[in-house]
Coordinates of C-alpha atoms in Angstrom, one line a residue:
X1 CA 52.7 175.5 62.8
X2 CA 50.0 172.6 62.8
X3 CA 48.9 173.4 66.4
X4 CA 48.7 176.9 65.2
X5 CA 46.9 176.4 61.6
X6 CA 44.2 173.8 63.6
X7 CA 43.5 177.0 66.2
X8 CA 42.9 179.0 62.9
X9 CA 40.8 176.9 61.2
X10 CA 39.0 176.2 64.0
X11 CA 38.2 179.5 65.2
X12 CA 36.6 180.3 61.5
X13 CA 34.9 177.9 61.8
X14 CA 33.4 178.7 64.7
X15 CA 32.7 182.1 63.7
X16 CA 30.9 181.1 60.6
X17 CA 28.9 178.8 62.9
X18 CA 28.0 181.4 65.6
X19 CA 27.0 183.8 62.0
X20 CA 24.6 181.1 60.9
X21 CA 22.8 180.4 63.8
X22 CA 22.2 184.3 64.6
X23 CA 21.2 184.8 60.6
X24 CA 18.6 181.7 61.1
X25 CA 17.6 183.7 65.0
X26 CA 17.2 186.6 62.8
X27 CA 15.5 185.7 59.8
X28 CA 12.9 183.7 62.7
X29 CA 12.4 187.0 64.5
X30 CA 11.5 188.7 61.2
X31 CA 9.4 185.4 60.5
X32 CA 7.4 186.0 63.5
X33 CA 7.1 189.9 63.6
X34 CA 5.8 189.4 59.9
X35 CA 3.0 186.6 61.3
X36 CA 2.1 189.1 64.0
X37 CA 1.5 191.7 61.6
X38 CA -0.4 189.7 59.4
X39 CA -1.9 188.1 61.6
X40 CA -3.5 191.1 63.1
X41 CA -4.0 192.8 59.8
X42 CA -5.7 189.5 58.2
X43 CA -7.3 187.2 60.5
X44 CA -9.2 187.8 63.7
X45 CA -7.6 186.5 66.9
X46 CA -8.4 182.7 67.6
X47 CA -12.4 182.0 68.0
X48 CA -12.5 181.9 72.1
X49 CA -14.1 178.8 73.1
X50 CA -15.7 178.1 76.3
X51 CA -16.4 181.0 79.1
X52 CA -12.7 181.3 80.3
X53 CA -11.7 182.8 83.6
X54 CA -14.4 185.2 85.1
X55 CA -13.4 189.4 85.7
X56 CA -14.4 190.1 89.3
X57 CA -15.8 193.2 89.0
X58 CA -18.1 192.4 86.5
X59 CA -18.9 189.4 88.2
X60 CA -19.3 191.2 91.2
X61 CA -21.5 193.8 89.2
X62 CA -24.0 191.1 87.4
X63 CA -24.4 189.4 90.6
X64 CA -25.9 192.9 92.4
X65 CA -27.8 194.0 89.0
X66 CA -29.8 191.0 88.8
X67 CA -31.2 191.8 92.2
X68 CA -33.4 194.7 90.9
X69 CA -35.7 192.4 89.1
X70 CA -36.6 190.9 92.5
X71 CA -37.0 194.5 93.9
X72 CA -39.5 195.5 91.1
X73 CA -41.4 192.0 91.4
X74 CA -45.3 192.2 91.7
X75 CA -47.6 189.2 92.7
X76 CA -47.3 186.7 95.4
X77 CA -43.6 186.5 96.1
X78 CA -42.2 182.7 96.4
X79 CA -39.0 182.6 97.7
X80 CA -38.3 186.5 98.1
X81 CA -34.5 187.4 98.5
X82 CA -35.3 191.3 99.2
X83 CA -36.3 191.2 103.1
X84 CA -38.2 194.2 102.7
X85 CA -40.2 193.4 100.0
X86 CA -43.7 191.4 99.8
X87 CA -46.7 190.2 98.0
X88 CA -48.4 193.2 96.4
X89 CA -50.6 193.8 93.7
X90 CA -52.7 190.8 93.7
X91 CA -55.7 191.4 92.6
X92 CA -54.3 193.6 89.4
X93 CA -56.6 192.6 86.5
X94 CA -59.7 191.1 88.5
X95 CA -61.8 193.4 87.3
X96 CA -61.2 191.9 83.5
X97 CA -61.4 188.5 84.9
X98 CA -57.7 188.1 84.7
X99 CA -54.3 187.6 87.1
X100 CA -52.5 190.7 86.0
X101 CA -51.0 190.2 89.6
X102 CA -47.0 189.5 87.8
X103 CA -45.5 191.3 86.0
X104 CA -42.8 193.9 87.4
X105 CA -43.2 197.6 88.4
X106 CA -41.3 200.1 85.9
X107 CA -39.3 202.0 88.5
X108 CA -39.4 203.9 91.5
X109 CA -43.5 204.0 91.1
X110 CA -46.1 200.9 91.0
X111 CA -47.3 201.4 87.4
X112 CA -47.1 198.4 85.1
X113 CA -46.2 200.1 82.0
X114 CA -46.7 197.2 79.4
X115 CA -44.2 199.1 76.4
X116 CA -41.0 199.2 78.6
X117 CA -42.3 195.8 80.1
X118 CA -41.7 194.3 77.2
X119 CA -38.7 195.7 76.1
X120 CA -36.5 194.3 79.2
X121 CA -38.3 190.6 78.6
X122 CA -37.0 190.5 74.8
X123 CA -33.2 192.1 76.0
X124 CA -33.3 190.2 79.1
X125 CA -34.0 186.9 76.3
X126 CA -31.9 188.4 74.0
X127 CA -29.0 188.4 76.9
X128 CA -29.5 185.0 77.9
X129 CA -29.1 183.7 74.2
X130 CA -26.6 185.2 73.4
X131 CA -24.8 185.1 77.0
X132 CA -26.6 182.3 79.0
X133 CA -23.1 180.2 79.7
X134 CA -21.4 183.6 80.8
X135 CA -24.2 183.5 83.5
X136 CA -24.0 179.9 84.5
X137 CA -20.3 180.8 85.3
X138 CA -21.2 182.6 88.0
X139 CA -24.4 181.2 88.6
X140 CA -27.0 184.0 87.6
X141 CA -28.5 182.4 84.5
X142 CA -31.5 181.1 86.6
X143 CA -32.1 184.2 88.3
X144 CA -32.5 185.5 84.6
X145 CA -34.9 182.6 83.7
X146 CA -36.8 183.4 86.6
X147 CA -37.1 187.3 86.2
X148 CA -37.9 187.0 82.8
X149 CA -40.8 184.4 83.5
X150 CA -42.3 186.5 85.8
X151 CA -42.5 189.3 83.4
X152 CA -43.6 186.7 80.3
X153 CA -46.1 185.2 82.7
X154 CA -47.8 188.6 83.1
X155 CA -47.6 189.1 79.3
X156 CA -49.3 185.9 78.6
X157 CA -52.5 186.8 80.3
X158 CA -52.3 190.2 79.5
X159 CA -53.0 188.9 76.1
X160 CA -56.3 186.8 76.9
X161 CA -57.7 187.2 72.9
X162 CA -56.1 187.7 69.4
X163 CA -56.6 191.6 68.9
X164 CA -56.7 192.7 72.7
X165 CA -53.3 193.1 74.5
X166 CA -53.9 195.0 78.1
X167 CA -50.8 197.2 78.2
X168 CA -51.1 199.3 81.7
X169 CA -52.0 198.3 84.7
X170 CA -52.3 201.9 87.1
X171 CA -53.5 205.2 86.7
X172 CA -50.1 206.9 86.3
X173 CA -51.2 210.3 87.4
X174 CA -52.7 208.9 90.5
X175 CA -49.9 206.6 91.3
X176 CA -47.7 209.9 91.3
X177 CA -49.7 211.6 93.9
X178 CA -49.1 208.8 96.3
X179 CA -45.8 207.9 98.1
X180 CA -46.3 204.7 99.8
X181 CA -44.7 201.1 99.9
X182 CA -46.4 198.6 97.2
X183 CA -47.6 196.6 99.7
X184 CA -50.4 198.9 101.0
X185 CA -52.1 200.1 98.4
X186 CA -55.6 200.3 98.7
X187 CA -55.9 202.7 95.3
X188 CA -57.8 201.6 92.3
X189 CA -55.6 199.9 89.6
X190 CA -57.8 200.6 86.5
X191 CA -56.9 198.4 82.9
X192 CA -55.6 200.2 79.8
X193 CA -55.8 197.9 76.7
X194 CA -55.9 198.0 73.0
X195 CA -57.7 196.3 70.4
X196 CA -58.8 197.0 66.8
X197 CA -60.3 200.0 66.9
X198 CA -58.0 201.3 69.7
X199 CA -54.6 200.2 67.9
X200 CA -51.0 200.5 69.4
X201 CA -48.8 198.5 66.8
X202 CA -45.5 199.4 68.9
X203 CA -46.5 197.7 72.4
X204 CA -48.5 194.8 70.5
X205 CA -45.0 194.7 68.1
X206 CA -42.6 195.1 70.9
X207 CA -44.8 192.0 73.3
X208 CA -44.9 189.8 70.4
X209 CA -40.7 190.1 69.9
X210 CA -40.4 189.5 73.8
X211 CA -42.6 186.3 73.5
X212 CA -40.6 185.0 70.3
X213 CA -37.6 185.9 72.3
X214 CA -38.6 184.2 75.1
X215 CA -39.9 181.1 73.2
X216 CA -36.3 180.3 72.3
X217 CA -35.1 180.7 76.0
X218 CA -37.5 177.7 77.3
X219 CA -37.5 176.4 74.3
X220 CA -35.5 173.1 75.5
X221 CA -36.5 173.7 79.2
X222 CA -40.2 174.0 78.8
X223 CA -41.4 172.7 74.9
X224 CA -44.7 173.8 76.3
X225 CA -44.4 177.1 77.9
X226 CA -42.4 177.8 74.7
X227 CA -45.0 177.0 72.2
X228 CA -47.3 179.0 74.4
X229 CA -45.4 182.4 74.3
X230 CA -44.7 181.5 70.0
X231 CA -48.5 181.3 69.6
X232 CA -49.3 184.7 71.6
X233 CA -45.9 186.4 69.5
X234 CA -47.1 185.4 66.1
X235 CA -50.7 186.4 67.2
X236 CA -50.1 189.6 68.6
X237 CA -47.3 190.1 65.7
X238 CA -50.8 189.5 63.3
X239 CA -52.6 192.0 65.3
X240 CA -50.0 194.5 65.3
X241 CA -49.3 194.5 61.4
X242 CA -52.5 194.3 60.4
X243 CA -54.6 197.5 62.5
X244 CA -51.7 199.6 62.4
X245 CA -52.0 202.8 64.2
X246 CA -49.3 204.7 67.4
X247 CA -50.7 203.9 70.8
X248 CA -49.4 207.2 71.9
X249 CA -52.0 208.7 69.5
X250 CA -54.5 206.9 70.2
X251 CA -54.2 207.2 74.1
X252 CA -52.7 210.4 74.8
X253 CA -52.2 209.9 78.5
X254 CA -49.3 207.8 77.4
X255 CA -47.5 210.4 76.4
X256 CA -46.6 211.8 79.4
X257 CA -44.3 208.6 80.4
X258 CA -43.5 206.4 77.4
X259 CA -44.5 208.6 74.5
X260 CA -43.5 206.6 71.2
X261 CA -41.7 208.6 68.6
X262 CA -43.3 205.8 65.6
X263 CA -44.3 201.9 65.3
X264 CA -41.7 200.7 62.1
X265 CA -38.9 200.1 64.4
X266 CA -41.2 197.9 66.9
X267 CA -42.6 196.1 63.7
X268 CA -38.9 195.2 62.2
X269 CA -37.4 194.3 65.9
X270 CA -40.7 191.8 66.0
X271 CA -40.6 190.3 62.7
X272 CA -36.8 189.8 63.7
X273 CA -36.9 188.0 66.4
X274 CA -39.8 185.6 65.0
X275 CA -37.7 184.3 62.2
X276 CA -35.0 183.9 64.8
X277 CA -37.6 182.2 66.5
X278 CA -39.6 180.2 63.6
X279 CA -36.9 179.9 60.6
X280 CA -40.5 181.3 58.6
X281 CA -39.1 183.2 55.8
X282 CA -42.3 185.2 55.3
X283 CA -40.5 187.1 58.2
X284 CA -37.2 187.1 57.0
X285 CA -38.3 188.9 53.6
X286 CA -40.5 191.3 55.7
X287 CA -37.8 192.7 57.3
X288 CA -35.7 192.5 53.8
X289 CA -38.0 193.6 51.7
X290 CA -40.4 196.7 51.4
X291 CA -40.9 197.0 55.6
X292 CA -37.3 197.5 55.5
X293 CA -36.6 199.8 53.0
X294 CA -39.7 202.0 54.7
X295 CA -38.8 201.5 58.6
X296 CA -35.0 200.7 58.8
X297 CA -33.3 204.5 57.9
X298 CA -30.2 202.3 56.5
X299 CA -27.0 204.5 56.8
X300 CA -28.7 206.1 59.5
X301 CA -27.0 205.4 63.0
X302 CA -29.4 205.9 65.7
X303 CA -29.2 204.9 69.5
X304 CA -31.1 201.5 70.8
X305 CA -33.8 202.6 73.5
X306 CA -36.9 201.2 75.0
X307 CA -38.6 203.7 72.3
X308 CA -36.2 202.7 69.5
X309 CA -35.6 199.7 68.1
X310 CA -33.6 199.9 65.1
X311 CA -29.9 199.7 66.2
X312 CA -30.5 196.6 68.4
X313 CA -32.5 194.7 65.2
X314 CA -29.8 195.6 62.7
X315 CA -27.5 194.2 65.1
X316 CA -29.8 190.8 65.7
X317 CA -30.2 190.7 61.6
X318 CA -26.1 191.0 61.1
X319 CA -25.7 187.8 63.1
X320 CA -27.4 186.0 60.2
X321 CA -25.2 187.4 57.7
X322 CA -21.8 186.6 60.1
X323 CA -23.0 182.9 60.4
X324 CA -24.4 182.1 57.5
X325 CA -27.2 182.3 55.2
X326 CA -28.0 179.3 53.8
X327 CA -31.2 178.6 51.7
X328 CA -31.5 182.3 51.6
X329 CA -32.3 184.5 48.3
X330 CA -29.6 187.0 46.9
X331 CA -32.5 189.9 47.9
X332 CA -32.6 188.5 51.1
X333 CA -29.3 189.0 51.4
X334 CA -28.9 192.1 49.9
X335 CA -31.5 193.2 52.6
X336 CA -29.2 191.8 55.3
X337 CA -26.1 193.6 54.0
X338 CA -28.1 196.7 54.2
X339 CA -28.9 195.9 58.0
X340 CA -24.7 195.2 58.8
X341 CA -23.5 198.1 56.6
X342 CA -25.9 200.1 59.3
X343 CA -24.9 198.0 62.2
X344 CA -21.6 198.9 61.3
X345 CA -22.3 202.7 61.2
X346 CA -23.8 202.4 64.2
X347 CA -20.2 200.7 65.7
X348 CA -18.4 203.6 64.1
X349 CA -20.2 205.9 65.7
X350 CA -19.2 204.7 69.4
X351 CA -15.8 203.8 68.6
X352 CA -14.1 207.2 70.0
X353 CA -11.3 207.1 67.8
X354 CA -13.4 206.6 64.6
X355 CA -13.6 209.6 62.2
X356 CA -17.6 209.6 62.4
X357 CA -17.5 209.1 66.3
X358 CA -20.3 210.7 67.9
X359 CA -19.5 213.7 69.9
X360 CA -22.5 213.0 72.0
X361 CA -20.0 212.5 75.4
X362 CA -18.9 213.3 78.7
X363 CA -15.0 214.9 79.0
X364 CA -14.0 211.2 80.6
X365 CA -15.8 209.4 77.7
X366 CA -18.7 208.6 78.7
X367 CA -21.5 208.5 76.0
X368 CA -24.4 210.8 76.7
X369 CA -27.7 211.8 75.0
X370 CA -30.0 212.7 77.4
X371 CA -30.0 214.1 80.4
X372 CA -33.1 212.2 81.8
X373 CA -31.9 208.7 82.4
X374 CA -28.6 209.5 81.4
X375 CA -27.0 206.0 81.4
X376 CA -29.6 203.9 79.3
X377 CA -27.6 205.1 75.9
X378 CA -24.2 204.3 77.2
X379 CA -25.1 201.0 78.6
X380 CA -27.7 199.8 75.8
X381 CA -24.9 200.6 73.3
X382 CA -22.0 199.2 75.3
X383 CA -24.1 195.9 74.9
X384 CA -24.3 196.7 71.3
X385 CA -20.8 197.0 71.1
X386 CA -20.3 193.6 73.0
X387 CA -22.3 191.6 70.9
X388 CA -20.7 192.9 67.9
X389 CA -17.6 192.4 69.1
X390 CA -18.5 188.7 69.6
X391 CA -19.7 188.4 66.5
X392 CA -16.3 189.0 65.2
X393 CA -14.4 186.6 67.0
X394 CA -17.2 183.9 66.7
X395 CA -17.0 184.4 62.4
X396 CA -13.1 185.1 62.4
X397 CA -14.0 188.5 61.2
X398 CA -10.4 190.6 61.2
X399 CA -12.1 194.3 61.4
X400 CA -14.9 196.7 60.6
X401 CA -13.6 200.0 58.7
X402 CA -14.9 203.7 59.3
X403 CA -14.0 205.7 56.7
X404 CA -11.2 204.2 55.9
X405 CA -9.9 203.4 59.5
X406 CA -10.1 199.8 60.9
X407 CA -10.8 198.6 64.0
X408 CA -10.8 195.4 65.6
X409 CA -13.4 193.0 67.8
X410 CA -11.1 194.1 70.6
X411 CA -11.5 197.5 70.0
X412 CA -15.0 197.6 70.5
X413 CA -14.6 196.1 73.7
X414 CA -12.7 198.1 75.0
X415 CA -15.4 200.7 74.3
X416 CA -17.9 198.4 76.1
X417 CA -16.0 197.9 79.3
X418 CA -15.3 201.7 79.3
X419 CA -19.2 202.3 79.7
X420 CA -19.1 199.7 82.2
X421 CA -16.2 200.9 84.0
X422 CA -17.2 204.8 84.3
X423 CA -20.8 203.8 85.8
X424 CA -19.0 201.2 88.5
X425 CA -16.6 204.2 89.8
X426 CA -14.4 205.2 87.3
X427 CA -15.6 208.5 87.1
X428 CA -14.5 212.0 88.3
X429 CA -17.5 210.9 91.3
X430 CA -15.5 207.3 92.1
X431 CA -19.2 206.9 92.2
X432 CA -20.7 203.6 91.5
X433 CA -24.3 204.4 89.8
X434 CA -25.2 200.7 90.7
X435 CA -26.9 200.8 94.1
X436 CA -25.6 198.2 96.2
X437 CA -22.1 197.9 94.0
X438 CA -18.9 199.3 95.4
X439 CA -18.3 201.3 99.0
X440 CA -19.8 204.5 97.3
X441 CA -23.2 204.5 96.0
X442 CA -26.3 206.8 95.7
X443 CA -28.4 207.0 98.9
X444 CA -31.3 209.1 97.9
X445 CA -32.8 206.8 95.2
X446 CA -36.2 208.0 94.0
X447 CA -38.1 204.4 94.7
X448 CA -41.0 204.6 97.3
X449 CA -40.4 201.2 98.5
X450 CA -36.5 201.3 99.3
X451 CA -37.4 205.0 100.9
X452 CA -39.9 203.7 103.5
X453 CA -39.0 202.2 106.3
X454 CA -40.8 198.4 106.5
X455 CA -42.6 199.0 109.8
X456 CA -44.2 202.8 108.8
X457 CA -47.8 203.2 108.8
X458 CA -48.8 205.6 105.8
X459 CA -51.7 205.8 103.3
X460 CA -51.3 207.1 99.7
X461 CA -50.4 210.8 100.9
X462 CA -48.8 210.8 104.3
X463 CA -46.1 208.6 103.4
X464 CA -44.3 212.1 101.8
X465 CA -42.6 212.7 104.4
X466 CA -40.2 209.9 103.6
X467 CA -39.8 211.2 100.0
X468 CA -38.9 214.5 101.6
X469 CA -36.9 213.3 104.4
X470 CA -33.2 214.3 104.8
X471 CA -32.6 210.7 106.0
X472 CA -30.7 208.1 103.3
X473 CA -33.4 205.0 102.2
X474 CA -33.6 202.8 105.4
X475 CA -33.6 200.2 102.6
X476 CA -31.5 199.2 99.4
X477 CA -33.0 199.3 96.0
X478 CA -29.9 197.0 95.6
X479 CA -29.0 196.4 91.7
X480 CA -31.1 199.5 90.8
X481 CA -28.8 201.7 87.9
X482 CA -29.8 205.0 88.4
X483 CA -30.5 207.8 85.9
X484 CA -26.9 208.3 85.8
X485 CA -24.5 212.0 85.4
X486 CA -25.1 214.9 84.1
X487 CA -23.2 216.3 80.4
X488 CA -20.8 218.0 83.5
X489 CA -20.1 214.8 85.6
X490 CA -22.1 216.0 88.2
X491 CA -25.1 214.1 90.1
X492 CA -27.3 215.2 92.4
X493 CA -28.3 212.5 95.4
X494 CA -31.4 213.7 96.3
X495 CA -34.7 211.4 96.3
X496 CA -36.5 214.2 94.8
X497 CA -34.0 213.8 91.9
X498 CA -36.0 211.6 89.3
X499 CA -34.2 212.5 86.8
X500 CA -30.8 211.5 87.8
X501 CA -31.5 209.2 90.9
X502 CA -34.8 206.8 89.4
X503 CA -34.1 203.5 88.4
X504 CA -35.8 201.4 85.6
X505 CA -36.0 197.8 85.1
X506 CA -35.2 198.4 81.3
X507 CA -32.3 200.2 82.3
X508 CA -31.1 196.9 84.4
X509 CA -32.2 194.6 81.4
X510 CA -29.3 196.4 79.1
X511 CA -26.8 196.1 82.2
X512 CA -27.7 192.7 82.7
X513 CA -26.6 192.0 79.1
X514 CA -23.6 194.4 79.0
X515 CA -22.2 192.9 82.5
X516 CA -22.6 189.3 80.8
X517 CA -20.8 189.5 77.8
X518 CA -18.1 191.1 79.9
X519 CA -17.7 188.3 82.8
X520 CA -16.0 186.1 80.9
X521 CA -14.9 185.7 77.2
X522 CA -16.0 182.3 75.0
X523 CA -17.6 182.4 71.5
X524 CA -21.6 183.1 71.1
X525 CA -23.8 180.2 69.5
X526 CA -24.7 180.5 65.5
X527 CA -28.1 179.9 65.8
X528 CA -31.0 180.4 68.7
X529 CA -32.9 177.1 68.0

């Protein structure tokens, strides 16, 4: 009986022990599913702290797009990696008294196109900001330094007094009826500048924010330099505001190639930059204030492009309302808030599964706009989408809402790195749109120097015959991002394809940046200075 009642009691016993321990393994699991879900409802995932491991492809990818700014160098080349490249160009400006010789040609022609110029120096700055230990991880941020000095060095002396900026070097229509190799040209290069009574408020607005950009990348490398490109921003920032009036209008034969659709956008993007650049609040409330509500369109998503500026600055502007606005006034802020509730429209409309998603794609998801230069949307907003995204880590911000739908940091991306993803293969093509990236790349780019072999003979007319030849480039316009697909997933590889098979260097400025925030993850700085 004793033997018998101990086994019973015992065995109860054990039972009730064996029920605690699964109620406590329970009630734990339901702990921890709870955290999870308020975790990811409530708080943002951990801030990421230094660049972690790198992703190969896009590794890979930055290392071959930061070769096109060597292709498109002008000048005296020191140290040229492109073997088929050389010194070209150098005597650009002489006949103003200046060295115009830098600088970097716009894409498969030899103009100097000072508007588009400009525009890759302040996203190429912009990039390295916001991106510049993601480069030293795989050792491009030098590269990026160097690329963009060459292009602020040109600017610099483009911009030899107050109210005179020179803003093309070339005669466009007689570049185009030559096909030759930059190294031989014998043609004229005639100036095209503007001054007070020949305004152009967008190229002086759009040189001065990639000077104040640019000031804050050498601003601990090269105190001088630095001071030297703020001067010539706040300058030509003076000169743009004050003799206000569309370069386009005022020297039609710019319409033809970079025709600007308005100056506001250039004039906010500027005044941007060189608060970011001076802490001078007299820029902060002109971008707050009355500029803002005339230029900004707030609620008004639009698409960031060499010609427009306004998705890019309300993304710049909403980094000062994620990190703090100290010492700022409530309309100040209240202008701010404006510039995020639009940034945030703007994210909305990318995000595909967002209620006000724009339609505006390929069937594989590809953003698309335009059929000329198909990719620079995509890719321009993909980097949009990137910065965002870090933003939100960086401030522990949980999620943005579209109509009533939320979506995380990781969501957008995921958008990003679909962007990036379809123009490095994954496509219907298994093309890569990044010449020199992948086994399977265009051969036909429309680029006179890559087209011509190094050894040919040809004047400004006779070299045709390589544009027309049924031959693939005898040389590589390596890191060059072509136009991009067609609405149908179609491209066409054929050099006299400009529209789908020309690459830019502002196009290779948003890659750059897109590629960089994707290398690697860590958080983004709060401040520039």
């Amino acid at each position: 009986m004793g033997e018998k009642s101990g086994r019973s009691k015992g065995g109860w016993c054990g039972w009730f022990l064996v029920l605690v321990i699964l109620a406590v393994v329970v009630a734990a699991v339901v702990v921890t599913v709870k955290k999870k879900t308020s975790h990811s409802d409530d708080k943002a995932p951990p801030v990421p702290g230094p660049p972690g491991a790198t992703v190969k492809k896009y590794s890979d990818a930055l290392k071959v797009a930061m070769k096109f700014f060597d292709v498109q160098k002008s000048g005296k080349l020191v140290d040229n990696p492109i073997s088929w490249r050389g010194n070209s160009a150098v005597n650009d400006g002489s006949e103003a008294k200046l060295d115009l010789s830098k600088g970097m040609y716009d894409a498969g022609d030899h103009m100097k196109f000072g508007f588009p110029m400009a525009f890759t120096a302040t996203v190429l700055s912009w990039a390295i900001l916001e991106y510049g230990d993601q480069m030293e991880t795989v050792s491009q941020l030098e590269p990026a330094k160097d690329s963009l000095k060459w292009i602020t060095d040109y600017l610099i002396e483009a911009h030899p007094s107050d109210n005179v900026l020179y803003i093309q070097v070339g005669d466009a229509k007689a570049d185009h009826s030559c096909w030759e190799r930059p190294e031989v040209m014998a043609e004229k290069r005639p100036l095209t500048q503007i001054n007070t009574s020949t305004p152009g408020t967008e190229v002086a607005a759009e040189t001065a924010a990639a000077m104040a950009s640019a000031s804050l990348v050498f601003k601990k490398v090269d105190p001088a330099y630095s001071t030297t490109l703020l001067n010539h921003a706040q300058k030509l920032f003076t000169f743009a505001d004050t003799y206000r009036g569309s370069y386009s209008l005022n020297i039609p034969e710019v319409q033809t190639y970079y025709n600007s659709t308005g100056f506001g956008d250039e004039l906010l993007w500027a005044a941007s930059w060189l608060y970011h650049a001076t802490g001078d609040k007299s820029y902060l409330q002109y971008v707050a204030q009355d500029n803002g509500k005339e230029f900004a369109q707030f609620g008004s998503p639009t698409w960031f492009s060499w010609d427009n500026k306004l998705a890019g600055t309300q993304v710049l502007l909403s980094r000062l309302s994620f990190f703090g606005t100290k010492d700022i006034s409530d309309s100040e802020k209240n202008g701010l808030q404006m510039y995020r509730k639009t940034a945030v429209a703007v994210m909305c409309g990318l995000l595909p599964d967002s209620p006000t998603a724009t339609a505006s794609r390929t069937d594989s998801g590809l953003v698309w706009v335009s059929q000329w230069n198909s990719l620079q949307h995509p890719v321009a907003s993909a980097f949009l989408a990137t910065l965002y995204s870090n933003y939100m880590l960086t401030s522990q911000t949980a999620k943005i809402s579209c109509n009533g739908k939320s979506f995380s940091a990781a969501d957008l991306r995921d958008f990003a790195k679909s962007q990036a993803d379809y123009l490095l293969g994954g496509n219907p093509l298994k093309l890569s749109f990044l010449v020199g990236y992948g086994d399977k790349y265009p051969q036909f780019v429309h680029h006179r120097g890559a087209s011509i072999p190094i050894e040919a003979k040809t004047g400004c007319t006779d070299g045709f015959k390589w544009l027309n030849s049924t031959e693939p480039n005898p040389n590589v316009a390596v890191g060059g991002l072509v136009g991009g697909p067609f609405l149908n997933e179609t491209y066409v590889d054929s050099r006299n394809n400009s529209m789908q098979g020309e690459p830019t260097t502002y196009n290779s400025a948003v890659l750059v940046g897109l590629l960089s925030g994707l290398v690697t993850t860590s958080s983004v700085v709060q401040s520039f200075t």
